Every structure is written in C-alpha cells, then in structure tokens.
Short mmCIF file of C-alpha atoms and ligand atoms in Angstrom, two decimals:
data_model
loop_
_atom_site.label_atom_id
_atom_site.label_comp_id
_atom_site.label_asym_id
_atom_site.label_seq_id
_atom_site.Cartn_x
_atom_site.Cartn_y
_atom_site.Cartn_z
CA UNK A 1 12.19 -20.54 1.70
CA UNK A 2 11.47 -17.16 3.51
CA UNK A 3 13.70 -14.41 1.20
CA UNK A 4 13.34 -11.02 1.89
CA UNK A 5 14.68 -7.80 -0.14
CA UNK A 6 15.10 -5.03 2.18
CA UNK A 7 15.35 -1.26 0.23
CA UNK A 8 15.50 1.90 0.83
CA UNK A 9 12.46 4.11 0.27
CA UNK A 10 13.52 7.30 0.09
CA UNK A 11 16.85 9.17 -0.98
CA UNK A 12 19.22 6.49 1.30
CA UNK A 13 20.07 6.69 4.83
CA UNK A 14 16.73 5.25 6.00
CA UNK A 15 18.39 3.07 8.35
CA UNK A 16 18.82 0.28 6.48
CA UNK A 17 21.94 -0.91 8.15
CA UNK A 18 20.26 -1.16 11.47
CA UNK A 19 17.56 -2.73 10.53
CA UNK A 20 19.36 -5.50 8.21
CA UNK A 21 21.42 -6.26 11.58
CA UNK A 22 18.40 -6.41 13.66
CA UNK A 23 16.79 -9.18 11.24
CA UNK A 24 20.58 -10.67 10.25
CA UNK A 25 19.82 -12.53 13.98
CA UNK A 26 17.38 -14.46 12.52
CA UNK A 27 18.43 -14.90 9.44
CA UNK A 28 21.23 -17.03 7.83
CA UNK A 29 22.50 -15.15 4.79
CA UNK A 30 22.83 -11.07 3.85
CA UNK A 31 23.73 -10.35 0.24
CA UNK A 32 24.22 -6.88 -1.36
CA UNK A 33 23.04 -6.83 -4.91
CA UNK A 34 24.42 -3.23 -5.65
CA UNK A 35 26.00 0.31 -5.30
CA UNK A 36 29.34 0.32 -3.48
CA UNK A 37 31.54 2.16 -0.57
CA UNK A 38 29.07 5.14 -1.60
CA UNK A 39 26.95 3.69 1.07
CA UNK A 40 27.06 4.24 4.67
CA UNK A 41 25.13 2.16 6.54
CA UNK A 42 25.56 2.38 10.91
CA UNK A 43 24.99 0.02 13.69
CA UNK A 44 25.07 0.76 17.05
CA UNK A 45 25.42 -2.86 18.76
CA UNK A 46 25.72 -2.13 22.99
CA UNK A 47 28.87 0.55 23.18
CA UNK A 48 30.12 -0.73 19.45
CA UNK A 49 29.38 1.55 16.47
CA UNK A 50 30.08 0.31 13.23
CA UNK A 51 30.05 2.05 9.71
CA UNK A 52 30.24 -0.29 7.09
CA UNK A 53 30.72 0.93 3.42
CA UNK A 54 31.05 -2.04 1.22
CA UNK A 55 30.37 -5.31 3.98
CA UNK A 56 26.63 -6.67 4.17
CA UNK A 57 25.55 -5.88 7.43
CA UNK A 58 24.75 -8.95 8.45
CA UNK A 59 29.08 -9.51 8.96
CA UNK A 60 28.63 -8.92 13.02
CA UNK A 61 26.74 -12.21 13.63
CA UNK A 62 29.29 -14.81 13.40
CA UNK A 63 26.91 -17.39 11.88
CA UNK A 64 25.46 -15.49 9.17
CA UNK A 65 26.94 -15.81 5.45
CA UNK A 66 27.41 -12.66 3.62
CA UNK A 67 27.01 -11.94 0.04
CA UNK A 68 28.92 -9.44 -1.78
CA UNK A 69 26.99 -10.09 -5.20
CA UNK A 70 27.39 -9.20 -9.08
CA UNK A 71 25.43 -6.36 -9.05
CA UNK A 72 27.82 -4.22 -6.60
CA UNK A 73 31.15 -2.43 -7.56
CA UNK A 74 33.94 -3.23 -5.26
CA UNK A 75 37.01 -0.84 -4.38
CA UNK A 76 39.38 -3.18 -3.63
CA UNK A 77 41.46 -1.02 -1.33
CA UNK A 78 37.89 0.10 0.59
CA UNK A 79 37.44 -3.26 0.53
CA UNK A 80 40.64 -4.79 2.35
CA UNK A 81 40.58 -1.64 4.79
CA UNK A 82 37.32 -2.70 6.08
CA UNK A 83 37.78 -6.20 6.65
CA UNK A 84 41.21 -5.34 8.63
CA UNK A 85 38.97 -2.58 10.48
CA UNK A 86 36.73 -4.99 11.32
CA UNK A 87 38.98 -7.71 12.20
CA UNK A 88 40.81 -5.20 14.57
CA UNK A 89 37.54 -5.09 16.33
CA UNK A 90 37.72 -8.84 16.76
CA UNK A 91 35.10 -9.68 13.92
CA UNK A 92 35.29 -12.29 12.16
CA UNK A 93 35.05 -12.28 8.71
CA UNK A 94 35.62 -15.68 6.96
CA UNK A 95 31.74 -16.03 6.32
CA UNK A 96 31.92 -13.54 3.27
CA UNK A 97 31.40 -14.51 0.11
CA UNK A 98 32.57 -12.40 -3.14
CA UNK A 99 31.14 -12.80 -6.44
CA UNK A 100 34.10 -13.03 -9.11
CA UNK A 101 31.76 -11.03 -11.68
CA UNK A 102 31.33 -8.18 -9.36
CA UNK A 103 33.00 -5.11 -10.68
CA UNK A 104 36.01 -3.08 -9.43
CA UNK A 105 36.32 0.18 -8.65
CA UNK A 106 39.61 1.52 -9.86
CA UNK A 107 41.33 4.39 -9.11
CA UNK A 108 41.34 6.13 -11.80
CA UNK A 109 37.28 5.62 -11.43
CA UNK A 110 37.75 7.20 -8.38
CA UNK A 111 39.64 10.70 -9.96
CA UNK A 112 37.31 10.41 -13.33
CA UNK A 113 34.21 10.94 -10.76
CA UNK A 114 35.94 13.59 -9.42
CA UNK A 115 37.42 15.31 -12.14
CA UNK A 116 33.49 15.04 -13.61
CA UNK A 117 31.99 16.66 -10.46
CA UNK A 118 34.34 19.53 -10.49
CA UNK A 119 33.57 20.28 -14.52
CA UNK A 120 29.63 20.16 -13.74
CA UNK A 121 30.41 22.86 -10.91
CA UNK A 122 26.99 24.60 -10.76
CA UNK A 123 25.39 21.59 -12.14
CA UNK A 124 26.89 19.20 -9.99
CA UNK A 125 25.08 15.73 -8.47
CA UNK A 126 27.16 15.90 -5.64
CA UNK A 127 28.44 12.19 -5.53
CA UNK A 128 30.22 10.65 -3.34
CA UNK A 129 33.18 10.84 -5.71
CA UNK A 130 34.07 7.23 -4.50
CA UNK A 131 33.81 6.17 -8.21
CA UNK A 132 30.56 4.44 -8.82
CA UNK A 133 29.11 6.45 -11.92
CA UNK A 134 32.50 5.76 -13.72
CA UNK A 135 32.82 1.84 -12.53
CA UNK A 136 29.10 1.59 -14.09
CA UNK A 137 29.86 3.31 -17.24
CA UNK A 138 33.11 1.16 -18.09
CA UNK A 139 30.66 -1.98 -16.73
CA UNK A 140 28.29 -0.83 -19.26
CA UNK A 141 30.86 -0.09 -22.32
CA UNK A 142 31.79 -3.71 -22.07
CA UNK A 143 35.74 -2.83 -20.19
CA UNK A 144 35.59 -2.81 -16.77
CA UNK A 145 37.40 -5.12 -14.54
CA UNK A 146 36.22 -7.63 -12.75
CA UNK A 147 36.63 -9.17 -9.48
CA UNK A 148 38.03 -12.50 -11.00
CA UNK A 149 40.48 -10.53 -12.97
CA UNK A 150 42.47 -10.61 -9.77
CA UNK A 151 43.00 -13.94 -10.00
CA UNK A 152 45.24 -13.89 -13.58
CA UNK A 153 47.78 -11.04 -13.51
CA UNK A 154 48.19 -10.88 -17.40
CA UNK A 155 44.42 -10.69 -18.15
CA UNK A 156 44.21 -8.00 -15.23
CA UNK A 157 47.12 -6.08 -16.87
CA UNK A 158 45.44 -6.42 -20.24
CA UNK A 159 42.15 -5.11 -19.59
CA UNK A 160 43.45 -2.02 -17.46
CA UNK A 161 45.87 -1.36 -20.25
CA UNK A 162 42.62 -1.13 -22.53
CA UNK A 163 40.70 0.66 -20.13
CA UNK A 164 43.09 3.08 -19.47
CA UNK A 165 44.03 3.85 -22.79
CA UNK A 166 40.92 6.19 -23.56
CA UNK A 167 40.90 7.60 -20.32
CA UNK A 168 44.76 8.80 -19.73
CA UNK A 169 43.75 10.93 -23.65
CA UNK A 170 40.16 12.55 -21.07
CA UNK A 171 42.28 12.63 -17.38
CA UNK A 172 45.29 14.99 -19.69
CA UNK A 173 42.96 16.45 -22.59
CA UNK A 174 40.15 17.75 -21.33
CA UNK A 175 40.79 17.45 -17.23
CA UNK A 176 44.78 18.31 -17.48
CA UNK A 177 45.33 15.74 -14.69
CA UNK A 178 48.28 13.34 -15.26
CA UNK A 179 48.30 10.03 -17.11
CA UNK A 180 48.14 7.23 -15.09
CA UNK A 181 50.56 4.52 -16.05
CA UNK A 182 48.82 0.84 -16.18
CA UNK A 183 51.24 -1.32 -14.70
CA UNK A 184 51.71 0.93 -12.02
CA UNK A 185 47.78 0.30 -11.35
CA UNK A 186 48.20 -2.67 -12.04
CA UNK A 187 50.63 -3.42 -9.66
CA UNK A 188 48.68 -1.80 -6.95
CA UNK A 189 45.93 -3.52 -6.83
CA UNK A 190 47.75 -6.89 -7.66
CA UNK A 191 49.37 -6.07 -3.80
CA UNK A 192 46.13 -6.68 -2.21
CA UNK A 193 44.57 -9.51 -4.99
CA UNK A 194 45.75 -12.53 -2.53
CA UNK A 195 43.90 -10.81 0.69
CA UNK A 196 40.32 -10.47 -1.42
CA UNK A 197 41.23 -13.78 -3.45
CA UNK A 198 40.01 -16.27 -0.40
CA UNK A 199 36.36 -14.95 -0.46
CA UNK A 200 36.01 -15.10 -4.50
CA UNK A 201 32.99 -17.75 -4.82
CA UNK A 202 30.02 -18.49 -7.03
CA UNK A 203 27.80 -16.32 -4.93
CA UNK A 204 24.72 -17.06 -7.31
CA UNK A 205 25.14 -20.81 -6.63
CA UNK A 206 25.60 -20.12 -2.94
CA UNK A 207 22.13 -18.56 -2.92
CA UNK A 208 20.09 -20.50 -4.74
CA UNK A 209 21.27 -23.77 -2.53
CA UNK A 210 20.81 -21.37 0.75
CA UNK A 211 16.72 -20.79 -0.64
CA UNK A 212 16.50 -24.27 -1.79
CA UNK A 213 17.56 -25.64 1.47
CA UNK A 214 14.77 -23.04 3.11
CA UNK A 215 17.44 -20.94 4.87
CA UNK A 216 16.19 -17.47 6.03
CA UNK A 217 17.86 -14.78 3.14
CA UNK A 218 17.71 -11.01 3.28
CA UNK A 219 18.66 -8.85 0.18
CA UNK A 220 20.53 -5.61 1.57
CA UNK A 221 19.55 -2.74 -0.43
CA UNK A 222 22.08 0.50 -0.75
CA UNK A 223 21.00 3.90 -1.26
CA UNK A 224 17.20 4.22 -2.19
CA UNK A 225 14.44 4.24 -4.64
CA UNK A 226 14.60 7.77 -5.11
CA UNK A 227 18.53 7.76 -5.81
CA UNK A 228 17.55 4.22 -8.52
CA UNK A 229 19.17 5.36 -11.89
CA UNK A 230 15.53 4.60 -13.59
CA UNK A 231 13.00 5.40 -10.80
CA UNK A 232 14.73 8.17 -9.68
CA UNK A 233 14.92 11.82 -9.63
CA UNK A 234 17.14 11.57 -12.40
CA UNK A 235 20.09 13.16 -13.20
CA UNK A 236 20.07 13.33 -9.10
CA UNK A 237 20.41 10.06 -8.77
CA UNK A 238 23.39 7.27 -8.19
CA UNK A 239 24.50 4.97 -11.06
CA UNK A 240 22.56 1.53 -9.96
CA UNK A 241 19.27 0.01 -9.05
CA UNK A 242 18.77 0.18 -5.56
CA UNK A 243 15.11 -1.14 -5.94
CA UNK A 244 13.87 -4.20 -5.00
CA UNK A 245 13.79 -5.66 -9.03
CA UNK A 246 17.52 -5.30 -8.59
CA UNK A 247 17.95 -8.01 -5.97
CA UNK A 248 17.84 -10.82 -8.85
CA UNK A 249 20.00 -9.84 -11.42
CA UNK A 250 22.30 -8.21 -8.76
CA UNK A 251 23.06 -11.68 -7.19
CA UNK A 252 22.06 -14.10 -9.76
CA UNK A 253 18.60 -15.56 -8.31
CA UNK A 254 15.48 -15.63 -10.35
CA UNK A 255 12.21 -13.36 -9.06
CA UNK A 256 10.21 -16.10 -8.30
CA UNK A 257 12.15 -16.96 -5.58
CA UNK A 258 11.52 -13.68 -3.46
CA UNK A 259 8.63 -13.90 -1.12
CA UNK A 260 8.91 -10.67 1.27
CA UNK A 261 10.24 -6.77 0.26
CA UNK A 262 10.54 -4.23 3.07
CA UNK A 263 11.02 -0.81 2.52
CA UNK A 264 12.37 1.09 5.09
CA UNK A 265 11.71 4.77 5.62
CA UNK A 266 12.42 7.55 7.67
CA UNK A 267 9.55 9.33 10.22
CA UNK A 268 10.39 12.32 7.95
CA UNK A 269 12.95 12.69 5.00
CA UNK A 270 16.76 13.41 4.37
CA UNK A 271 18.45 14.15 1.00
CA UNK A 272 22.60 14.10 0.44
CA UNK A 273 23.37 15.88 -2.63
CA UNK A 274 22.15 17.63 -5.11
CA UNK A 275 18.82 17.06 -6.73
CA UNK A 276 14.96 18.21 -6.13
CA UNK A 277 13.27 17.76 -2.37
CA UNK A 278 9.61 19.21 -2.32
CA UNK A 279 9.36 18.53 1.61
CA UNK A 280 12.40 20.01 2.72
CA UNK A 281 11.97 22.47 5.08
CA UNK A 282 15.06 24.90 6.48
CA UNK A 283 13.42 25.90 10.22
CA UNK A 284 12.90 24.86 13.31
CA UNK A 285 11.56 21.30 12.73
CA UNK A 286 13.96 20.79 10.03
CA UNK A 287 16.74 21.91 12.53
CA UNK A 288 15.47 19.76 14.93
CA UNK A 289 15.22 16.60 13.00
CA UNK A 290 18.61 17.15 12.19
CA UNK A 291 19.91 17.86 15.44
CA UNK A 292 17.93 15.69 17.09
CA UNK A 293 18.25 12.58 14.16
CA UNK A 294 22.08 13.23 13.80
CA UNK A 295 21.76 13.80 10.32
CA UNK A 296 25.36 13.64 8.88
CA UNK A 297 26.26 11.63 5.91
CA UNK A 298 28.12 8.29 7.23
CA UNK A 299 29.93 8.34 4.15
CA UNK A 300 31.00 12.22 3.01
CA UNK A 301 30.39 13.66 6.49
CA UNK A 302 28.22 16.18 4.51
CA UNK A 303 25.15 17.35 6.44
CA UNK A 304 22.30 16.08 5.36
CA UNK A 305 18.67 18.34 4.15
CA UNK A 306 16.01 17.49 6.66
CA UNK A 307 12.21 17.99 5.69
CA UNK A 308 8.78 16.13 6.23
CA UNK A 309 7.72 12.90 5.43
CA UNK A 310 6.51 12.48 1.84
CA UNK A 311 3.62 9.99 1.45
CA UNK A 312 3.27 10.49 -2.39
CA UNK A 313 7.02 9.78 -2.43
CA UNK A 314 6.68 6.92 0.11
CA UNK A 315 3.54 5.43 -1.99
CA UNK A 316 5.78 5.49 -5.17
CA UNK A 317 8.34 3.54 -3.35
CA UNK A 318 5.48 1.03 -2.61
CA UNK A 319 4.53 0.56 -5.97
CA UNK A 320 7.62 0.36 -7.64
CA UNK A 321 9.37 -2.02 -5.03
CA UNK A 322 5.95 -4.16 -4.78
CA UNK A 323 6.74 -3.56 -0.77
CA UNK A 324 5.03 -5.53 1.17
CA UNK A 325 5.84 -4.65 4.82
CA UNK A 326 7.22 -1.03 5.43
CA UNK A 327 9.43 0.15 8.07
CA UNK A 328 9.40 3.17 9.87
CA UNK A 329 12.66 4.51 11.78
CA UNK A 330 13.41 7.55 13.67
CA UNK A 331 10.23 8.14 15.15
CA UNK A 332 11.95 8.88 18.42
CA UNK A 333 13.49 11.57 16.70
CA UNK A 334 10.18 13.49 16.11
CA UNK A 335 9.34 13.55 19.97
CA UNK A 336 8.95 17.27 21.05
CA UNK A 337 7.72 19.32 18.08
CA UNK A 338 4.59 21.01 18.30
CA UNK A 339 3.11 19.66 15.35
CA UNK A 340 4.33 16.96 12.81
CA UNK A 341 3.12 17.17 8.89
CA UNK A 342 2.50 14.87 5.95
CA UNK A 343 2.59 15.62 2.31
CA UNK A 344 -0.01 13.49 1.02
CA UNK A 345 -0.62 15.54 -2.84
CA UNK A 346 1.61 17.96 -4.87
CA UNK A 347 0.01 20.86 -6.44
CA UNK A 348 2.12 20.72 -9.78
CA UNK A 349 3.58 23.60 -11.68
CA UNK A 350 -0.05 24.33 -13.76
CA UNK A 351 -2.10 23.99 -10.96
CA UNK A 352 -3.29 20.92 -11.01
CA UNK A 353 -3.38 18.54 -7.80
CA UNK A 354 -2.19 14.80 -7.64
CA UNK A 355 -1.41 12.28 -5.28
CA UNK A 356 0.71 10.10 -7.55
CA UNK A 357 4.20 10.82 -7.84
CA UNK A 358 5.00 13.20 -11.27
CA UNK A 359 6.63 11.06 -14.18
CA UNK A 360 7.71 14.23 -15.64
CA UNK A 361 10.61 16.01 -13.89
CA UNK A 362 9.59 19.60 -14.25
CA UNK A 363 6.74 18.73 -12.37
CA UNK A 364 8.41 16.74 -9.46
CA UNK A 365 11.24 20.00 -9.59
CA UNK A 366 8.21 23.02 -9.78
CA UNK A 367 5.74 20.80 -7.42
CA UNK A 368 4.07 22.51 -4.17
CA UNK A 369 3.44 20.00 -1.48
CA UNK A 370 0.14 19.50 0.23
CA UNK A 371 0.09 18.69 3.74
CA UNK A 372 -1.66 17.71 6.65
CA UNK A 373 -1.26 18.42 9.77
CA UNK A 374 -1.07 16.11 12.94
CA UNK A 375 -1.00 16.98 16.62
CA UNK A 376 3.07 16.20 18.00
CA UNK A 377 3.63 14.72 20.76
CA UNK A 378 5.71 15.33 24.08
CA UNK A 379 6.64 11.66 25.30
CA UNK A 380 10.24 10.71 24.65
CA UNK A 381 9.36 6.90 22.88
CA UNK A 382 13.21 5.90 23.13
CA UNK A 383 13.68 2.24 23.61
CA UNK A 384 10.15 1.71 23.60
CA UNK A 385 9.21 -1.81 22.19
CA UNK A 386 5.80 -2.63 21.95
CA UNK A 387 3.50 -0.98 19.75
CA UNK A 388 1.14 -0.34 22.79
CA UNK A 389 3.60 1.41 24.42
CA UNK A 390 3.56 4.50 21.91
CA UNK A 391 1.76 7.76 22.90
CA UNK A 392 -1.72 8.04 21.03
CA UNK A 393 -0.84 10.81 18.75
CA UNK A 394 2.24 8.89 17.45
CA UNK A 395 0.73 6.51 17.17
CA UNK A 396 -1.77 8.49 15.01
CA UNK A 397 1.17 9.25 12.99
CA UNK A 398 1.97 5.61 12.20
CA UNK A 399 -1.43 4.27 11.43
CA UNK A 400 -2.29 7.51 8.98
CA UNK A 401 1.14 6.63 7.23
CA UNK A 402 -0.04 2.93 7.10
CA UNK A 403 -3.25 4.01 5.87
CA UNK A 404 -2.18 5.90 3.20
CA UNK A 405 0.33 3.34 1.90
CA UNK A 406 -1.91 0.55 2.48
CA UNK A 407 1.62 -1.09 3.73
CA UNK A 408 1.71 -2.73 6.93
CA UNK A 409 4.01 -1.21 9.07
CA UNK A 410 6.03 -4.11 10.25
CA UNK A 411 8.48 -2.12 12.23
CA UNK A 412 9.07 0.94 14.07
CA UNK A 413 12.62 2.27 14.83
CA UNK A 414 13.01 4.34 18.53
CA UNK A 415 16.62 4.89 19.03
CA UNK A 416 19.57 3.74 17.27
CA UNK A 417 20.57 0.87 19.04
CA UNK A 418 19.81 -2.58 17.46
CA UNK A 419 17.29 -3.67 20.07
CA UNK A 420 15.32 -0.16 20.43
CA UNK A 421 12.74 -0.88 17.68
CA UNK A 422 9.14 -2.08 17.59
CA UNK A 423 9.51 -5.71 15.44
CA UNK A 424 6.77 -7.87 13.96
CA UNK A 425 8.51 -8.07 10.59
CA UNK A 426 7.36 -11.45 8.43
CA UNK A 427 10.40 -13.32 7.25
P1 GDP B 1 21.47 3.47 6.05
O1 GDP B 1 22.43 4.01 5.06
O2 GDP B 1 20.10 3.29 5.49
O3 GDP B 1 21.97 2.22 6.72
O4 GDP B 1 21.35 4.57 7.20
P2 GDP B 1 22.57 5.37 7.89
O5 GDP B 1 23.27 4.45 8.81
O6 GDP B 1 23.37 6.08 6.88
O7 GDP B 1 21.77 6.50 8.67
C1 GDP B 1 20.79 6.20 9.59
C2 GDP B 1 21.20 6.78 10.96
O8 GDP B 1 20.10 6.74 11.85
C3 GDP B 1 22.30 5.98 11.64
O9 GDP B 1 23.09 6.84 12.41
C4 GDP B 1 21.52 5.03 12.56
O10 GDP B 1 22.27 4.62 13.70
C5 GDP B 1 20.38 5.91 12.95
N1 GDP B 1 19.13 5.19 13.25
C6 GDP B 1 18.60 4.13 12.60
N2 GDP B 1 17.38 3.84 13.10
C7 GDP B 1 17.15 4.74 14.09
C8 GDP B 1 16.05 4.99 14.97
O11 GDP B 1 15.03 4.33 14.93
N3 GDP B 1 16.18 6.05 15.84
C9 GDP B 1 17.30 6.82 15.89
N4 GDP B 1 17.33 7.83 16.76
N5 GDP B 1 18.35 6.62 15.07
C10 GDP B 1 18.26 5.60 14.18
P1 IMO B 2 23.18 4.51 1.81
O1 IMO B 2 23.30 3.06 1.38
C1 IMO B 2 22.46 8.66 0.78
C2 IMO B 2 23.85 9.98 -3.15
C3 IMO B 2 24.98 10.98 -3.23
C4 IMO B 2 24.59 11.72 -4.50
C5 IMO B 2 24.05 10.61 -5.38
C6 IMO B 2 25.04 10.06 -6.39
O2 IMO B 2 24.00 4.86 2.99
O3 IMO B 2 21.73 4.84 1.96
P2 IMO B 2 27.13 8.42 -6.13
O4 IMO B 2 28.39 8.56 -5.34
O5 IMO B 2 26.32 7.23 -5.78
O6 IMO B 2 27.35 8.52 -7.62
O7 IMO B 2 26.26 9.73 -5.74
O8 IMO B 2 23.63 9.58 -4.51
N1 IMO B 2 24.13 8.76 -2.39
C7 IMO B 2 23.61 8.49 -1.18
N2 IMO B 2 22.82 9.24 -0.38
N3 IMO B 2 22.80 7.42 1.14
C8 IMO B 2 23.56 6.64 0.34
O9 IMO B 2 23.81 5.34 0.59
C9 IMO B 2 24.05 7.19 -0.87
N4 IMO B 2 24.82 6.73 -1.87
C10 IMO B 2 24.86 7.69 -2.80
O10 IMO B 2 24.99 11.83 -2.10
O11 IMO B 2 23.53 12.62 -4.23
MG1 MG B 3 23.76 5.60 4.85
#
C-alpha cells in the first residue's frame, strides 16, 4: 500500500507539478491536502503546457483519481474556470473527487486579503491576494463555508449572512470599501453550485479504500516548507501546512498509513514575496538562473528572487518532513556558470556559526551564509536521463547535496518536459 507525500522543500515553485505528473503515470490516485489557487504548479506534456491552480496534477492521465481534500480552500469560481479550461483542451475531468468539508474561498476573502495587503504597505507579505489567509482565519473562527454548503441554499445563505455581518462593519470602517450584500453572494456562487456539486464525495473514505486495496497514492503538496504557517519563516509565510504532517489531517487518512515523503527542491533557490532569503544573490548567476530557469511566478506573474542552494535550509526541510527520498530539479538550468555554490552554515547575527537552521527569527533575518564552492560545468545536461550520463562535476554537485542531507536523491530534473528527468523514485 505504496503512499507517497510529495512537498515542497523550499519557498514553493520547486517543481512539484512536474514531478507529481511524472509519477501520476504510475500511480492511481493524486490528492491535495492544502493551500488553494495560490499555487501554480506547470507541466509541460509534448507541445501542451498546463498551469493548474487548484486541480491535483495528476488530472491529465485519464485513469488516475484526483483528490481535492479537506485541508485545501476552494474558490469556487477558480475552480469551475479550470475544469472548463481544461475540458476545452479535451481533458477529461470526471475522475475528481471533492471533499464536502473543504473550505471556500469567497469573494469577499478575496478583497479582505487585499484590502489587508494594501494597509501593511511597507510591511507587506506579498500574497497572492487570491484569499487564502482570510478563508483560513474564518475556517479557524468556526464561520467559514464549506464545500457542502452548496448543496442546501438556505444553510449557504445563513452562514454567509453571519460571515458577512462582521466583515461588511471592517470592508466600510476601517478599509472604506463597500458593503457587500449576502444574497447577492449568495446568489453568485449558488450559479455555479450544480457544476462543482457532481464531484462532492467522501474523499477520506475514497482514500483509505484506495490504500487498503494497495493502490499506488501520491499526496500533492502546495507551496513549501519554508512558506508552512508553523515551520516557516513566519510572518512570510502562507496560511496552511504545506509539510508533509499535513497530508493526514488534510485528507482524512491516519499517519500510519504513509510509507514514502519526497521533497522536491530546486538546484538553487527562488522566493515570491516578501520575507527573509540569506542565499539570494542579485548578479550574474542570480540573473542567469532566472533567465535561464524562467523564473516567473505561475500564479502572480511576479518575478521571482533567484539565489544559491541552501543546504541548512534543505536539511531543515528533511527533518521536519521526515523526507525520505529528495528530488532535485533544474539542474539543467545551472549549466554554464563558472562556478556553482552551497551554503552549508550561517554565521548568525553574534558571531556564532551553525549548520542547523535558526529557531529564532532575528537570527534566520541577520544570518551570513557560509558557502562552498564547486567547480561549474559547461555540458548542456537537457533531456539527459540516466544518472551516468551527467558531467562529473554535476554530478559532484548532486552527490555533495546528497551527502549533506543524508537523503537519497531519487530524482533529478533536466528540462521541463515530463520525460526530461533522471527517475529512480521508490513508490
Ligand atoms: P511548482 O509550483 O512546484 O509545481 O513549480 P512551478 O510550476 O511553479 O515552477 C517550476 C517551473 O520550473 C515550471 O515552469 C516547470 O515547468 C519548470 N521545471 C520543473 N522542473 C524542471 C527542470 O528540471 N528543468 C527545467 N529547466 N525546468 C523545470
Ligand atoms: P506553489 O504550490 C511560491 C507565497 C506568496 C507569499 C506567501 C503568502 O506554486 O509552490 P498567500 O497567497 O499564500 O497568502 O501568500 O506565500 N506563495 C507561494 N510562493 N509558490 C506557491 O505555490 C505559493 N503560494 C503562496 O508569494 O509570499
Ligand atoms: Mg508554483
């Protein structure tokens, strides 16, 4: 009963989308345990590029089910744009599943993280403004709405009456936006209740009778353990647990029944949005990492910061994930520079040097990174496939990563297409 949680390790954007497609083929269920349309996760499949938001990305194998669980907030108009999108594109989408205690993103969710950004200004965390932090908080405060709401129209007015009814007195008193009237809210997302209703299903159920029955099950992780709401560089951070603890009560399955978790990092790092980066560099590597890499956000469009690879960071991840097989994409995208470098300590704020990742935040925000140095290499590695195959020196690269995790590195992304990676992942 192989099941396998699949996170981010870093700050998102590790290329977690890819890589859940890649291993969707031999799998026979994808389920999302949290976050929402703030992710952005891309797969290139032939001449096809997809960007899916809020759909596991397991949705382009016909064959595989996928899970939206409880753990993830749902926009339902994201939500019904992306399965027309995708049906447009002739795929088919009847093997989703939605859990009915997910919660919704509303719109006034949508303008309260907004409205919130703008009155940080300086102090910003540079969301998404899709309307996470806000569907969390009213998940939290015991009034949000929930995806079987949609199924009763006079509980659904109800509870966005209540919900509302603080937040019109913060959107006019302290924002000086306009009230929002319920039933016209209401009645809005009522218009597209009988599209999502089909998929509504006891997702937990669904699961436990795929592991029972020994069916091949991957957790898709959003964002990353960096942006976790408890791990993280908090306040810099989104409004869930992206880490790997997250995949149980996020779709209803106990721990014991997870056997694998694969974290998937970067060759070097990005960050979107505010928040503390010790490795981020602004010159010529970092330029050409983000030339090279593409790095623009899938979601905002917003460029993303480029730097090195953090191992402290990366070893952090390992621990607390429990990882037991990392990943490693974009190390085609390192080809070509001179020299390539690895933070493996921080010198902290009072001088002191560590290797483990600072609980305090002034530290992780006043930290020096330590680095070493490795010799780059010239060979372009796209499409290459076998781990014999890879120049010596990045191959150096990988194995002193490896080493200093003491992670296995299970797979090696070189290009963005969904068969241009080095595979030996354990499922
Ligand atoms: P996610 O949010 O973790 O799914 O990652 P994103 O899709 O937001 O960003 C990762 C980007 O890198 C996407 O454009 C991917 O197509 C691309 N990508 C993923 N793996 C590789 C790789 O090994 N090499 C290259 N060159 N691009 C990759
Ligand atoms: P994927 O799944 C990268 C970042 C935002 C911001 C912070 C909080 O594609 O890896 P939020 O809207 O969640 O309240 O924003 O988190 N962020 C991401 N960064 N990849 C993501 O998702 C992200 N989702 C949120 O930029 O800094
Ligand atoms: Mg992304």
């Amino acid at each position: 009963m192989p099941a396998t949680v699949v996170i981010g390790a870093q700050w998102g954007d590790e290329g977690k989308g890819k890589v859940i497609d890649r291993l969707a083929e031999r799998s026979d269920v994808v389920a999302r345990y949290q976050g929402g349309n703030n992710a952005g996760h891309t797969i290139v499949a032939g001449d096809q590029t997809y960007a899916l938001h809020l759909i596991p990305s397991g949705i382009l194998y016909p064959t595989t089910l996928c899970i939206i669980g409880n753990g993830v907030v749902v926009d339902p108009f994201v939500l019904v744009r992306e399965l027309d999108q995708l049906e447009e594109r002739g795929v088919d989408t009847s093997n989703l599943r939605i859990s009915g205690a997910a919660h919704l993103i509303m719109p006034y969710h949508v303008e309260m993280d907004t409205q919130s950004e703008i009155r940080l200004g300086k102090l910003s965390i540079g969301t998404t403004r899709r309307g996470i932090g806000p569907a969390y908080m009213d998940k939290a405060a015991r009034i949000g709405i929930r995806v079987q709401d949609l199924l009763d129209d006079s509980i659904l007015r109800r509870k966005i009456a209540i919900a509302l009814d603080t937040k019109n007195d913060i959107l006019e008193k302290i924002y000086g936006e306009p009230r929002l009237d319920a039933d016209a809210v209401a009645d809005q997302v009522l218009a597209v209740a009988p599209r999502i209703a089909p998929y509504i299903a006891d997702t937990s159920l669904i699961l436990d009778t795929a592991i029972r029955d020994g069916k091949t099950v991957l957790f898709e992780g959003a964002q990353g353990t960096l942006l976790d709401i408890d791990h993280g560089t908090y306040p810099f951070v989104t409004s869930s647990n992206p880490t790997a603890g997250a995949a149980c009560t996020g779709t209803g399955i106990g721990p014991t029944r997870i056997d694998h978790v694969l974290g998937i990092s970067k060759a070097y790092t990005t960050r979107v949005g505010e928040g503390p980066f010790p490795t981020e560099i602004d010159d010529a590597a970092g330029r050409h990492m983000a030339e090279v890499g593409h790095e623009v956000g899938t979601t905002t469009g917003r460029a993303r910061r480029c730097g090195w690879l953090d191992l402290v960071a990366l070893r952090y991840a390992v621990r607390v994930n429990g990882m037991t097989q990392l990943g490693l994409t974009k190390l085609d995208v390192l080809s070509g520079l001179p020299e390539v470098q690895l933070c493996t300590a921080y010198t902290k704020p009072d001088g002191e040097v560590s290797a483990d990742f600072p609980w305090h935040q002034s530290d992780f925000h006043g930290c020096t990174p330590i680095y070493e140095t490795l010799e780059g290499w010239d060979e372009d590695i796209v499409g290459v496939k076998n781990l014999d195959d890879l120049p010596p020196r990045a191959r150096a690269y990988v194995d002193r990563i490896a080493q200093f995790t003491g992670v296995p590195i299970t797979l090696i992304g070189t290009g963005q297409g969904r068969h241009e990676v080095i595979d030996s992942v354990e499922l």
